[in-house]
Amino acid sequence: VTILPLGSAVAQSSATWRRWNVTSTKGQEMAKVLAAAIRMLHSQKVEDPFNMYRYAMTHTMDCPHGNWWFLPWHRGYMGYFEQICRRVTGVKDFAIPYWDWSRVQEVPAVMYEPWLTPTTPGFIPAFNDFYGAFAKQLDYMYHKEFTSDQLAELKIRNYTTADDMWKDIKDPPNGPMFFNISQARGLKKENPKLDEFTSNSASKTQVLLSLSPSDFITFGSAKAAHHSDMSGFGPLEMFPHNKIHNCVGGIVYDIAGQPIRDNGGFMQANLSPVDPIFFLHHSNMDRLWDVWTRKQIAYKKPTTPQGTDKDAWEAEPFLFFVDDSGKVAPHYAKEFVEIGKFDYDYEPGTGEEVVPKSPVAVAANAAPGLTQGRVVASALGAGAPASAKFNLASSTPSDAPLFAKVVIDIPAGGFGSTYKILLNAPADTRNIGPGNPHFVELISFFGHDMMSGQISVVVPLRGQQAASMRALKEQTLSVVREDGHGAGNGRNLKLNKGMAMSGGGHEVGNGARLVSVDILSQ
Ligand SMILES: [Cu+2]
């Protein structure tokens, strides 16, 4: 047992800028500056890299989701945006406020003010106007501006030409990215509340569990070959991140088992930075990464992937960022592993309690445990759920948080449906949700990233579920596909009506299988 002194590496060191909780006095002030910045970025010409839609399109072209570059890429994207806002407004102490959705389980009221909602007159009203304004510019970028490296990155996302990108924005089978002004945000001012599945995923209980993994890959999403591949999700990305996106973006899970409504909204897909709330959401995600990192340091655990994994992770190029001088230049994941040059810190919020305030006794590192399950039914089709059985290893520490690592296989051309994870549920269980002891979580995908092949999801198990798992001899974890629901109701409904997809696509979920279930103790 070592006694760790509380060094500056653990406590937040004093930074030049502070990102405030949007509900605080300072946070409200910052939201007003953000509104002024966004108004100015909307007035930039399309040729200008500071144009708001151009900045948002960088997210369409390059953002990683479902892999270990998710956190560093979004830190860079946010960090440069913050500097650009400072530059255009001249407000020297500006920093992006954060939305602590564990405490405020609705869209913060200030985000309905002009320029803080995409329903503000002055935003582009409809897709045709957007296309009219940007088609020439995007063509120009493809032919004159993009480097061969950038073109290669775009090709990995199937954006070989500007037309490919337009098709994916306008009306692909998995739902559009552009929404007309009346449908630009799903959660309206009259009812800004998160649905019960989203509020559960964003709750303090789930956030604290999501901060408990002791290695980066379990916490910060799975290893992948390239940042446009979707290979797997850590708990923070899959649950609060994806669900807040989808919910604010109008994909609302009404009540357990009831149809999901898709009210439209930029936040549900890859043009999401058009909705200014994107920046408050990702500020909170980035804050939680910082909390996790400081917790790891306090317990003398690694903050990054290890060994050759670390080298591969840090060397990944991000080629599309524009900095506050308007320059687009290659950057590398390594630059965003720490807050570093962006030099901000956070007003403490939910999760801060996992960082010890006084010296910690560091126990000898108990190796994370793993119990393999046996898949007994693998088809993720309609009808009976897929399931796996397992007996928890007797070596599992009695107090360690438990996670189910669920791997599903989605056939090529298929895309995300919604899957409910249940624990020891009777075979005829239907329509259950948060509050039911057998309900574990709801998997919902986000965006238009390429999704096929095996995808892992690290699912936190709440206290009573972990306890019942330790008490019972044999466990059953089941995965139920929600028909006609999911990431984009409109998308799935279209397919369920038998609409043919080009390119050999599959009906949502058809042929999807449960590959494995492992129980991790962290
Ligand atoms: Cu993103």
Short mmCIF file of C-alpha atoms and ligand atoms in Angstrom, two decimals:
data_model
loop_
_atom_site.label_atom_id
_atom_site.label_comp_id
_atom_site.label_asym_id
_atom_site.label_seq_id
_atom_site.Cartn_x
_atom_site.Cartn_y
_atom_site.Cartn_z
CA VAL A 1 0.00 0.00 0.00
CA THR A 2 1.41 3.34 -1.04
CA ILE A 3 0.22 6.64 0.29
CA LEU A 4 -0.22 9.11 -2.52
CA PRO A 5 0.35 12.75 -1.70
CA LEU A 6 -2.21 15.03 -3.25
CA GLY A 7 -0.15 16.60 -5.97
CA SER A 8 -1.05 19.17 -8.56
CA ALA A 9 -1.50 16.35 -11.05
CA VAL A 10 -4.58 15.18 -9.18
CA ALA A 11 -6.24 18.37 -8.09
CA GLN A 12 -7.18 20.67 -10.91
CA SER A 13 -4.31 23.00 -11.51
CA SER A 14 -5.19 26.60 -12.18
CA ALA A 15 -5.84 27.07 -15.84
CA THR A 16 -6.20 30.26 -17.86
CA TRP A 17 -9.81 29.52 -18.77
CA ARG A 18 -12.64 27.85 -16.91
CA ARG A 19 -15.59 26.01 -18.43
CA TRP A 20 -18.57 26.76 -16.19
CA ASN A 21 -21.75 24.88 -15.51
CA VAL A 22 -24.30 26.62 -17.74
CA THR A 23 -26.69 27.03 -14.78
CA SER A 24 -24.17 29.14 -12.83
CA THR A 25 -24.05 32.95 -13.14
CA LYS A 26 -20.77 32.70 -15.05
CA GLY A 27 -22.17 29.90 -17.20
CA GLN A 28 -25.21 31.99 -18.19
CA GLU A 29 -22.89 34.86 -19.11
CA MET A 30 -20.82 32.48 -21.25
CA ALA A 31 -23.95 31.18 -22.98
CA LYS A 32 -24.70 34.76 -24.08
CA VAL A 33 -21.20 35.09 -25.51
CA LEU A 34 -21.67 31.76 -27.28
CA ALA A 35 -24.89 33.12 -28.83
CA ALA A 36 -23.03 36.20 -30.08
CA ALA A 37 -20.25 34.00 -31.50
CA ILE A 38 -22.69 31.72 -33.29
CA ARG A 39 -24.56 34.67 -34.77
CA MET A 40 -21.24 35.94 -36.15
CA LEU A 41 -20.18 32.53 -37.48
CA HIS A 42 -23.49 32.31 -39.34
CA SER A 43 -22.73 35.59 -41.08
CA GLN A 44 -19.41 34.33 -42.50
CA LYS A 45 -19.34 33.54 -46.22
CA VAL A 46 -19.36 29.87 -47.21
CA GLU A 47 -15.76 30.25 -48.42
CA ASP A 48 -14.72 31.19 -44.91
CA PRO A 49 -13.59 28.28 -42.75
CA PHE A 50 -15.26 29.95 -39.75
CA ASN A 51 -18.69 29.70 -41.39
CA MET A 52 -20.85 27.81 -38.87
CA TYR A 53 -22.14 25.22 -41.33
CA ARG A 54 -18.65 24.59 -42.63
CA TYR A 55 -17.45 24.04 -39.09
CA ALA A 56 -20.36 21.64 -38.55
CA MET A 57 -19.55 19.78 -41.80
CA THR A 58 -16.11 18.93 -40.42
CA HIS A 59 -17.98 16.78 -37.94
CA THR A 60 -19.85 15.10 -40.83
CA MET A 61 -16.63 14.42 -42.72
CA ASP A 62 -14.36 13.21 -39.97
CA CYS A 63 -15.72 12.61 -36.46
CA PRO A 64 -14.93 9.27 -34.80
CA HIS A 65 -17.70 7.47 -32.94
CA GLY A 66 -17.62 3.98 -31.47
CA ASN A 67 -13.86 3.82 -31.09
CA TRP A 68 -10.97 4.98 -28.90
CA TRP A 69 -10.47 8.24 -30.82
CA PHE A 70 -13.91 9.52 -29.89
CA LEU A 71 -12.68 11.48 -26.84
CA PRO A 72 -9.47 13.04 -28.24
CA TRP A 73 -11.07 14.05 -31.56
CA HIS A 74 -13.96 15.83 -29.87
CA ARG A 75 -11.55 17.57 -27.45
CA GLY A 76 -9.70 19.04 -30.43
CA TYR A 77 -12.85 19.98 -32.30
CA MET A 78 -14.25 21.75 -29.22
CA GLY A 79 -10.95 23.36 -28.23
CA TYR A 80 -10.48 25.06 -31.59
CA PHE A 81 -14.11 26.12 -31.67
CA GLU A 82 -13.68 27.79 -28.28
CA GLN A 83 -10.64 29.71 -29.57
CA ILE A 84 -12.55 30.76 -32.70
CA CYS A 85 -15.42 32.05 -30.53
CA ARG A 86 -12.93 34.10 -28.50
CA ARG A 87 -11.47 35.50 -31.66
CA VAL A 88 -14.71 36.53 -33.36
CA THR A 89 -16.30 38.02 -30.22
CA GLY A 90 -13.13 39.49 -28.73
CA VAL A 91 -14.29 38.18 -25.34
CA LYS A 92 -10.97 37.11 -23.88
CA ASP A 93 -12.26 35.00 -20.99
CA PHE A 94 -14.79 33.02 -23.04
CA ALA A 95 -14.94 29.27 -22.49
CA ILE A 96 -17.69 26.85 -23.58
CA PRO A 97 -20.09 26.22 -20.68
CA TYR A 98 -21.20 22.65 -19.96
CA TRP A 99 -24.61 21.00 -19.54
CA ASP A 100 -24.45 18.68 -16.54
CA TRP A 101 -27.34 16.46 -17.70
CA SER A 102 -27.14 14.34 -14.54
CA ARG A 103 -28.34 17.36 -12.55
CA VAL A 104 -30.42 19.21 -15.14
CA GLN A 105 -32.43 16.54 -16.91
CA GLU A 106 -33.85 18.84 -19.53
CA VAL A 107 -32.51 21.22 -22.16
CA PRO A 108 -31.23 24.25 -20.18
CA ALA A 109 -33.71 27.14 -20.69
CA VAL A 110 -31.04 29.51 -22.03
CA MET A 111 -30.56 27.13 -24.98
CA TYR A 112 -33.92 28.27 -26.38
CA GLU A 113 -32.65 31.88 -26.66
CA PRO A 114 -31.92 33.25 -30.15
CA TRP A 115 -28.79 31.75 -31.77
CA LEU A 116 -28.62 29.03 -29.11
CA THR A 117 -31.31 26.98 -30.84
CA PRO A 118 -31.22 25.93 -34.51
CA THR A 119 -34.85 27.08 -34.80
CA THR A 120 -33.61 30.71 -34.71
CA PRO A 121 -34.55 32.70 -37.84
CA GLY A 122 -31.22 33.21 -39.58
CA PHE A 123 -30.36 29.52 -39.57
CA ILE A 124 -30.75 27.98 -43.04
CA PRO A 125 -34.45 27.10 -43.32
CA ALA A 126 -34.47 24.00 -45.56
CA PHE A 127 -32.23 21.43 -47.25
CA ASN A 128 -32.54 22.98 -50.70
CA ASP A 129 -31.29 26.31 -49.38
CA PHE A 130 -28.40 24.53 -47.69
CA TYR A 131 -27.53 22.71 -50.89
CA GLY A 132 -27.86 25.91 -52.89
CA ALA A 133 -25.48 27.72 -50.59
CA PHE A 134 -22.83 25.02 -50.23
CA ALA A 135 -22.84 22.76 -53.32
CA LYS A 136 -20.32 24.88 -55.22
CA GLN A 137 -18.14 25.32 -52.17
CA LEU A 138 -18.00 21.59 -51.40
CA ASP A 139 -17.18 20.85 -55.02
CA TYR A 140 -14.40 23.39 -54.88
CA MET A 141 -13.04 21.80 -51.73
CA TYR A 142 -13.05 18.34 -53.34
CA HIS A 143 -11.27 19.55 -56.45
CA LYS A 144 -8.96 22.29 -55.23
CA GLU A 145 -8.61 22.31 -51.50
CA PHE A 146 -8.50 18.84 -50.04
CA THR A 147 -5.09 17.22 -49.84
CA SER A 148 -4.63 13.64 -51.03
CA ASP A 149 -4.51 12.57 -47.39
CA GLN A 150 -7.84 14.26 -46.69
CA LEU A 151 -9.38 12.67 -49.78
CA ALA A 152 -8.17 9.27 -48.57
CA GLU A 153 -9.81 9.85 -45.18
CA LEU A 154 -13.08 10.85 -46.86
CA LYS A 155 -12.95 7.73 -49.00
CA ILE A 156 -12.86 5.54 -45.88
CA ARG A 157 -16.23 7.09 -44.99
CA ASN A 158 -17.51 6.42 -48.54
CA TYR A 159 -17.38 10.14 -49.33
CA THR A 160 -15.35 9.78 -52.51
CA THR A 161 -17.15 12.68 -54.16
CA ALA A 162 -19.11 15.68 -52.95
CA ASP A 163 -22.22 13.92 -54.30
CA ASP A 164 -21.69 10.97 -51.95
CA MET A 165 -21.75 13.37 -49.05
CA TRP A 166 -24.85 15.20 -50.26
CA LYS A 167 -26.69 11.91 -50.63
CA ASP A 168 -25.79 10.96 -47.10
CA ILE A 169 -26.94 14.34 -45.77
CA LYS A 170 -30.21 14.54 -47.67
CA ASP A 171 -32.09 11.29 -47.54
CA PRO A 172 -30.13 8.12 -46.96
CA PRO A 173 -31.99 5.03 -45.67
CA ASN A 174 -30.63 5.71 -42.19
CA GLY A 175 -32.25 9.15 -41.99
CA PRO A 176 -31.23 12.65 -43.04
CA MET A 177 -28.66 14.89 -41.36
CA PHE A 178 -30.29 18.17 -42.32
CA PHE A 179 -33.58 19.25 -40.75
CA ASN A 180 -35.85 22.08 -41.75
CA ILE A 181 -36.04 24.91 -39.29
CA SER A 182 -39.30 23.88 -37.61
CA GLN A 183 -37.82 20.42 -36.96
CA ALA A 184 -34.29 21.53 -36.21
CA ARG A 185 -34.44 20.51 -32.54
CA GLY A 186 -36.49 17.60 -31.27
CA LEU A 187 -37.02 18.75 -27.69
CA LYS A 188 -39.21 21.82 -27.75
CA LYS A 189 -39.33 24.66 -25.25
CA GLU A 190 -42.79 23.50 -24.10
CA ASN A 191 -41.41 20.08 -23.18
CA PRO A 192 -37.63 20.19 -22.82
CA LYS A 193 -37.41 17.08 -20.60
CA LEU A 194 -35.34 13.99 -21.34
CA ASP A 195 -37.37 10.79 -21.82
CA GLU A 196 -37.05 8.18 -19.09
CA PHE A 197 -34.51 5.99 -20.90
CA THR A 198 -32.25 8.97 -21.58
CA SER A 199 -32.59 10.41 -18.11
CA ASN A 200 -31.68 6.99 -16.71
CA SER A 201 -28.57 6.75 -18.90
CA ALA A 202 -27.56 10.31 -17.92
CA SER A 203 -28.25 9.80 -14.21
CA LYS A 204 -25.58 10.28 -11.58
CA THR A 205 -25.73 6.54 -10.74
CA GLN A 206 -24.88 5.58 -14.31
CA VAL A 207 -22.25 8.30 -14.67
CA LEU A 208 -20.43 7.19 -11.53
CA LEU A 209 -20.43 3.59 -12.80
CA SER A 210 -19.19 4.75 -16.18
CA LEU A 211 -16.23 6.47 -14.50
CA SER A 212 -15.14 3.28 -12.70
CA PRO A 213 -13.31 1.37 -15.46
CA SER A 214 -9.60 1.18 -14.68
CA ASP A 215 -8.26 1.17 -18.24
CA PHE A 216 -8.74 3.60 -21.09
CA ILE A 217 -10.20 1.22 -23.65
CA THR A 218 -12.98 -0.03 -21.35
CA PHE A 219 -13.77 3.57 -20.38
CA GLY A 220 -13.14 5.50 -23.57
CA SER A 221 -14.36 3.07 -26.31
CA ALA A 222 -12.79 0.24 -28.25
CA LYS A 223 -9.63 -0.08 -30.26
CA ALA A 224 -10.07 0.33 -34.02
CA ALA A 225 -7.92 0.42 -37.13
CA HIS A 226 -9.11 3.85 -38.22
CA HIS A 227 -11.10 6.65 -36.66
CA SER A 228 -13.96 6.22 -39.13
CA ASP A 229 -14.48 2.57 -38.12
CA MET A 230 -17.05 1.75 -35.51
CA SER A 231 -15.76 -1.09 -33.35
CA GLY A 232 -17.13 -0.62 -29.87
CA PHE A 233 -18.40 1.71 -27.19
CA GLY A 234 -17.37 2.48 -23.65
CA PRO A 235 -20.25 3.13 -21.24
CA LEU A 236 -20.04 6.93 -21.37
CA GLU A 237 -20.12 7.14 -25.14
CA MET A 238 -22.86 4.55 -25.69
CA PHE A 239 -25.28 5.59 -22.98
CA PRO A 240 -25.33 9.27 -21.98
CA HIS A 241 -23.52 10.47 -25.12
CA ASN A 242 -25.64 8.67 -27.71
CA LYS A 243 -28.93 9.06 -25.90
CA ILE A 244 -28.60 12.79 -25.22
CA HIS A 245 -27.79 13.26 -28.90
CA ASN A 246 -30.77 11.19 -30.01
CA CYS A 247 -33.22 12.60 -27.47
CA VAL A 248 -32.42 16.28 -28.13
CA GLY A 249 -32.44 15.25 -31.79
CA GLY A 250 -36.05 14.14 -31.46
CA ILE A 251 -35.68 10.38 -31.12
CA VAL A 252 -37.77 10.02 -28.01
CA TYR A 253 -38.36 6.81 -26.11
CA ASP A 254 -41.83 7.54 -24.74
CA ILE A 255 -42.45 4.93 -22.08
CA ALA A 256 -41.21 1.40 -21.79
CA GLY A 257 -42.13 -0.54 -24.86
CA GLN A 258 -44.10 2.20 -26.54
CA PRO A 259 -43.21 3.34 -30.04
CA ILE A 260 -40.34 5.74 -30.35
CA ARG A 261 -41.11 9.04 -31.98
CA ASP A 262 -38.68 10.77 -34.31
CA ASN A 263 -39.43 14.47 -34.20
CA GLY A 264 -36.38 15.37 -36.24
CA GLY A 265 -33.46 17.43 -35.10
CA PHE A 266 -29.80 18.05 -35.97
CA MET A 267 -28.56 16.40 -32.79
CA GLN A 268 -29.53 12.92 -33.99
CA ALA A 269 -26.86 12.69 -36.70
CA ASN A 270 -23.49 13.90 -37.97
CA LEU A 271 -24.43 17.52 -38.70
CA SER A 272 -25.19 17.85 -34.99
CA PRO A 273 -22.87 20.84 -34.34
CA VAL A 274 -25.46 22.97 -36.16
CA ASP A 275 -27.41 22.76 -32.91
CA PRO A 276 -25.39 24.89 -30.45
CA ILE A 277 -26.30 22.52 -27.62
CA PHE A 278 -23.79 20.11 -29.20
CA PHE A 279 -21.02 22.20 -27.63
CA LEU A 280 -22.53 22.12 -24.13
CA HIS A 281 -23.13 18.37 -24.38
CA HIS A 282 -19.57 17.66 -25.51
CA SER A 283 -18.18 20.05 -22.91
CA ASN A 284 -19.77 17.79 -20.29
CA MET A 285 -18.41 14.66 -22.00
CA ASP A 286 -14.93 16.19 -22.06
CA ARG A 287 -15.30 17.21 -18.40
CA LEU A 288 -16.08 13.60 -17.47
CA TRP A 289 -13.00 12.41 -19.36
CA ASP A 290 -10.94 14.92 -17.37
CA VAL A 291 -12.53 13.67 -14.12
CA TRP A 292 -11.72 10.06 -15.07
CA THR A 293 -8.13 10.99 -15.95
CA ARG A 294 -7.57 12.71 -12.59
CA LYS A 295 -9.10 9.70 -10.81
CA GLN A 296 -6.70 7.38 -12.65
CA ILE A 297 -3.71 9.52 -11.68
CA ALA A 298 -4.81 9.52 -8.03
CA TYR A 299 -4.94 5.72 -7.99
CA LYS A 300 -1.72 5.40 -10.02
CA LYS A 301 -3.48 3.79 -12.92
CA PRO A 302 -2.83 4.42 -16.62
CA THR A 303 -4.67 7.29 -18.30
CA THR A 304 -4.05 6.08 -21.86
CA PRO A 305 -3.95 2.79 -23.77
CA GLN A 306 -0.71 0.95 -22.98
CA GLY A 307 2.33 -0.29 -24.91
CA THR A 308 2.09 -0.45 -28.69
CA ASP A 309 -1.60 0.40 -28.38
CA LYS A 310 -0.61 3.78 -26.98
CA ASP A 311 1.67 4.46 -29.95
CA ALA A 312 -1.01 3.55 -32.47
CA TRP A 313 -3.64 5.57 -30.62
CA GLU A 314 -1.52 8.70 -30.29
CA ALA A 315 -0.27 8.65 -33.88
CA GLU A 316 -3.72 8.81 -35.52
CA PRO A 317 -3.95 11.89 -37.76
CA PHE A 318 -6.90 14.29 -37.62
CA LEU A 319 -6.71 16.23 -40.87
CA PHE A 320 -9.73 18.52 -40.91
CA PHE A 321 -9.41 20.82 -37.89
CA VAL A 322 -9.33 24.55 -38.53
CA ASP A 323 -7.65 26.67 -35.88
CA ASP A 324 -8.41 30.25 -34.85
CA SER A 325 -6.10 31.64 -37.53
CA GLY A 326 -8.31 29.92 -40.11
CA LYS A 327 -5.61 27.42 -40.99
CA VAL A 328 -6.40 23.77 -41.71
CA ALA A 329 -3.41 21.61 -40.81
CA PRO A 330 -2.79 18.00 -39.77
CA HIS A 331 -3.07 17.27 -36.08
CA TYR A 332 -2.54 14.03 -34.16
CA ALA A 333 -4.52 12.36 -31.37
CA LYS A 334 -1.46 12.77 -29.11
CA GLU A 335 -2.07 16.55 -28.95
CA PHE A 336 -5.46 16.05 -27.32
CA VAL A 337 -4.69 13.38 -24.74
CA GLU A 338 -4.33 16.18 -22.22
CA ILE A 339 -6.18 19.49 -22.12
CA GLY A 340 -2.70 20.92 -22.62
CA LYS A 341 -2.52 23.88 -24.93
CA PHE A 342 -6.23 24.64 -24.66
CA ASP A 343 -5.52 25.49 -21.02
CA TYR A 344 -9.00 25.29 -19.50
CA ASP A 345 -10.37 23.54 -16.46
CA TYR A 346 -13.91 22.82 -15.29
CA GLU A 347 -16.13 24.10 -12.55
CA PRO A 348 -16.67 20.86 -10.57
CA GLY A 349 -19.83 18.92 -11.47
CA THR A 350 -21.35 15.42 -11.26
CA GLY A 351 -18.69 12.75 -10.97
CA GLU A 352 -16.07 14.98 -9.34
CA GLU A 353 -16.48 12.87 -6.18
CA VAL A 354 -14.61 9.95 -7.77
CA VAL A 355 -11.41 12.00 -7.58
CA PRO A 356 -10.04 11.63 -4.05
CA LYS A 357 -9.61 14.89 -2.16
CA SER A 358 -7.18 13.56 0.42
CA PRO A 359 -4.27 11.11 0.15
CA VAL A 360 -5.33 7.70 -1.11
CA ALA A 361 -4.07 4.35 -0.05
CA VAL A 362 -3.47 2.58 -3.33
CA ALA A 363 -4.25 -1.12 -3.03
CA ALA A 364 -2.20 -3.63 -4.93
CA ASN A 365 -3.70 -3.62 -8.40
CA ALA A 366 -6.33 -6.31 -8.55
CA ALA A 367 -6.38 -7.41 -12.17
CA PRO A 368 -9.73 -6.71 -13.81
CA GLY A 369 -11.69 -9.96 -13.77
CA LEU A 370 -13.58 -11.54 -16.63
CA THR A 371 -16.31 -14.16 -16.69
CA GLN A 372 -17.20 -15.59 -20.07
CA GLY A 373 -20.81 -16.27 -20.86
CA ARG A 374 -22.21 -18.98 -23.15
CA VAL A 375 -24.46 -17.67 -25.89
CA VAL A 376 -27.55 -19.88 -25.91
CA ALA A 377 -29.61 -17.98 -28.48
CA SER A 378 -27.82 -15.75 -30.95
CA ALA A 379 -30.40 -14.46 -33.46
CA LEU A 380 -31.27 -10.81 -32.82
CA GLY A 381 -34.43 -11.03 -34.84
CA ALA A 382 -38.00 -10.45 -33.94
CA GLY A 383 -39.53 -12.89 -31.49
CA ALA A 384 -37.44 -14.49 -28.79
CA PRO A 385 -34.53 -12.50 -27.36
CA ALA A 386 -30.92 -13.47 -27.85
CA SER A 387 -29.33 -14.55 -24.60
CA ALA A 388 -26.24 -15.78 -22.83
CA LYS A 389 -25.83 -17.72 -19.59
CA PHE A 390 -22.94 -17.52 -17.19
CA ASN A 391 -21.79 -18.29 -13.69
CA LEU A 392 -19.92 -15.44 -12.08
CA ALA A 393 -16.30 -16.45 -11.35
CA SER A 394 -15.79 -17.07 -7.64
CA SER A 395 -12.70 -14.88 -7.77
CA THR A 396 -14.82 -11.82 -8.62
CA PRO A 397 -14.17 -9.21 -5.90
CA SER A 398 -17.27 -8.61 -3.81
CA ASP A 399 -17.24 -4.83 -4.17
CA ALA A 400 -15.92 -4.22 -7.69
CA PRO A 401 -18.30 -2.58 -10.16
CA LEU A 402 -19.52 -5.02 -12.79
CA PHE A 403 -20.00 -4.48 -16.52
CA ALA A 404 -21.42 -6.70 -19.22
CA LYS A 405 -19.38 -6.54 -22.39
CA VAL A 406 -21.87 -7.41 -25.10
CA VAL A 407 -20.69 -8.08 -28.65
CA ILE A 408 -23.19 -8.02 -31.48
CA ASP A 409 -22.61 -8.62 -35.16
CA ILE A 410 -24.36 -6.43 -37.69
CA PRO A 411 -24.33 -7.61 -41.32
CA ALA A 412 -22.74 -5.42 -43.98
CA GLY A 413 -25.12 -2.74 -45.18
CA GLY A 414 -27.19 -2.96 -42.02
CA PHE A 415 -27.34 -0.23 -39.44
CA GLY A 416 -28.31 0.42 -35.91
CA SER A 417 -31.47 -0.75 -34.36
CA THR A 418 -32.27 -0.39 -30.67
CA TYR A 419 -31.52 -3.21 -28.26
CA LYS A 420 -32.67 -3.64 -24.68
CA ILE A 421 -30.39 -5.44 -22.26
CA LEU A 422 -32.21 -7.45 -19.58
CA LEU A 423 -30.88 -9.46 -16.65
CA ASN A 424 -32.49 -12.68 -15.40
CA ALA A 425 -35.79 -11.61 -16.91
CA PRO A 426 -38.63 -14.15 -17.23
CA ALA A 427 -38.96 -15.39 -20.83
CA ASP A 428 -42.18 -13.51 -21.54
CA THR A 429 -40.90 -10.14 -20.30
CA ARG A 430 -42.06 -7.32 -22.57
CA ASN A 431 -42.13 -3.55 -22.45
CA ILE A 432 -40.00 -2.94 -19.40
CA GLY A 433 -37.82 0.07 -18.76
CA PRO A 434 -35.90 1.92 -16.06
CA GLY A 435 -37.22 1.07 -12.61
CA ASN A 436 -37.86 -2.57 -13.45
CA PRO A 437 -35.20 -4.68 -11.66
CA HIS A 438 -34.59 -6.75 -14.82
CA PHE A 439 -33.97 -3.74 -17.05
CA VAL A 440 -30.26 -3.01 -17.50
CA GLU A 441 -29.90 -0.50 -20.35
CA LEU A 442 -31.02 0.44 -23.83
CA ILE A 443 -28.46 0.45 -26.64
CA SER A 444 -29.11 3.13 -29.23
CA PHE A 445 -26.68 4.11 -31.93
CA PHE A 446 -25.95 7.61 -33.13
CA GLY A 447 -25.01 9.13 -36.44
CA HIS A 448 -24.15 7.75 -39.83
CA ASP A 449 -20.90 6.00 -39.12
CA MET A 450 -20.23 2.82 -40.97
CA MET A 451 -21.54 0.04 -38.90
CA SER A 452 -21.05 -3.55 -39.83
CA GLY A 453 -19.25 -6.47 -38.33
CA GLN A 454 -18.70 -6.91 -34.63
CA ILE A 455 -19.45 -4.07 -32.25
CA SER A 456 -18.83 -4.27 -28.52
CA VAL A 457 -20.72 -2.32 -25.88
CA VAL A 458 -19.61 -2.04 -22.23
CA VAL A 459 -22.83 -1.96 -20.20
CA PRO A 460 -22.75 -0.90 -16.52
CA LEU A 461 -24.70 -3.04 -14.05
CA ARG A 462 -26.33 -1.13 -11.21
CA GLY A 463 -25.80 -2.00 -7.56
CA GLN A 464 -28.77 -4.32 -7.00
CA GLN A 465 -28.16 -6.06 -10.30
CA ALA A 466 -24.52 -6.65 -9.47
CA ALA A 467 -25.60 -7.92 -6.02
CA SER A 468 -28.21 -10.30 -7.43
CA MET A 469 -25.61 -11.50 -9.87
CA ARG A 470 -23.29 -12.36 -7.01
CA ALA A 471 -26.09 -14.11 -5.13
CA LEU A 472 -27.52 -16.25 -7.93
CA LYS A 473 -25.69 -19.23 -9.26
CA GLU A 474 -26.61 -19.02 -12.92
CA GLN A 475 -27.38 -15.77 -14.71
CA THR A 476 -29.06 -14.97 -17.99
CA LEU A 477 -28.40 -11.78 -19.84
CA SER A 478 -30.71 -11.21 -22.77
CA VAL A 479 -30.72 -8.77 -25.65
CA VAL A 480 -34.08 -7.79 -27.09
CA ARG A 481 -34.28 -6.05 -30.43
CA GLU A 482 -36.91 -3.33 -30.45
CA ASP A 483 -38.84 -3.61 -33.70
CA GLY A 484 -39.57 -0.47 -35.61
CA HIS A 485 -37.80 1.61 -33.02
CA GLY A 486 -34.27 2.72 -32.73
CA ALA A 487 -31.84 5.27 -33.91
CA GLY A 488 -34.23 7.02 -36.22
CA ASN A 489 -37.76 5.79 -36.14
CA GLY A 490 -38.41 7.25 -39.56
CA ARG A 491 -35.49 5.27 -40.88
CA ASN A 492 -36.65 1.97 -39.49
CA LEU A 493 -40.28 2.42 -40.38
CA LYS A 494 -39.35 2.99 -43.97
CA LEU A 495 -37.40 -0.22 -44.00
CA ASN A 496 -40.01 -2.20 -42.16
CA LYS A 497 -42.46 -1.33 -44.88
CA GLY A 498 -40.18 -3.23 -47.21
CA MET A 499 -38.57 -0.29 -48.92
CA ALA A 500 -35.72 -1.56 -51.03
CA MET A 501 -32.30 -0.27 -50.17
CA SER A 502 -29.65 0.32 -52.75
CA GLY A 503 -26.26 -1.28 -52.32
CA GLY A 504 -27.44 -4.58 -50.91
CA GLY A 505 -28.65 -3.22 -47.60
CA HIS A 506 -30.51 -5.25 -45.04
CA GLU A 507 -33.64 -4.54 -43.17
CA VAL A 508 -32.64 -3.16 -39.81
CA GLY A 509 -31.45 -5.87 -37.50
CA ASN A 510 -31.98 -8.68 -40.02
CA GLY A 511 -29.23 -11.21 -39.66
CA ALA A 512 -27.79 -9.44 -36.62
CA ARG A 513 -26.45 -11.82 -33.98
CA LEU A 514 -25.33 -11.80 -30.40
CA VAL A 515 -21.70 -12.95 -30.53
CA SER A 516 -20.58 -12.96 -26.90
CA VAL A 517 -21.26 -11.68 -23.42
CA ASP A 518 -18.48 -11.28 -20.87
CA ILE A 519 -18.81 -9.92 -17.37
CA LEU A 520 -15.98 -7.55 -16.44
CA SER A 521 -15.16 -6.55 -12.91
CA GLN A 522 -13.21 -3.31 -12.69
CU CU B 1 -19.22 13.50 -32.85
#
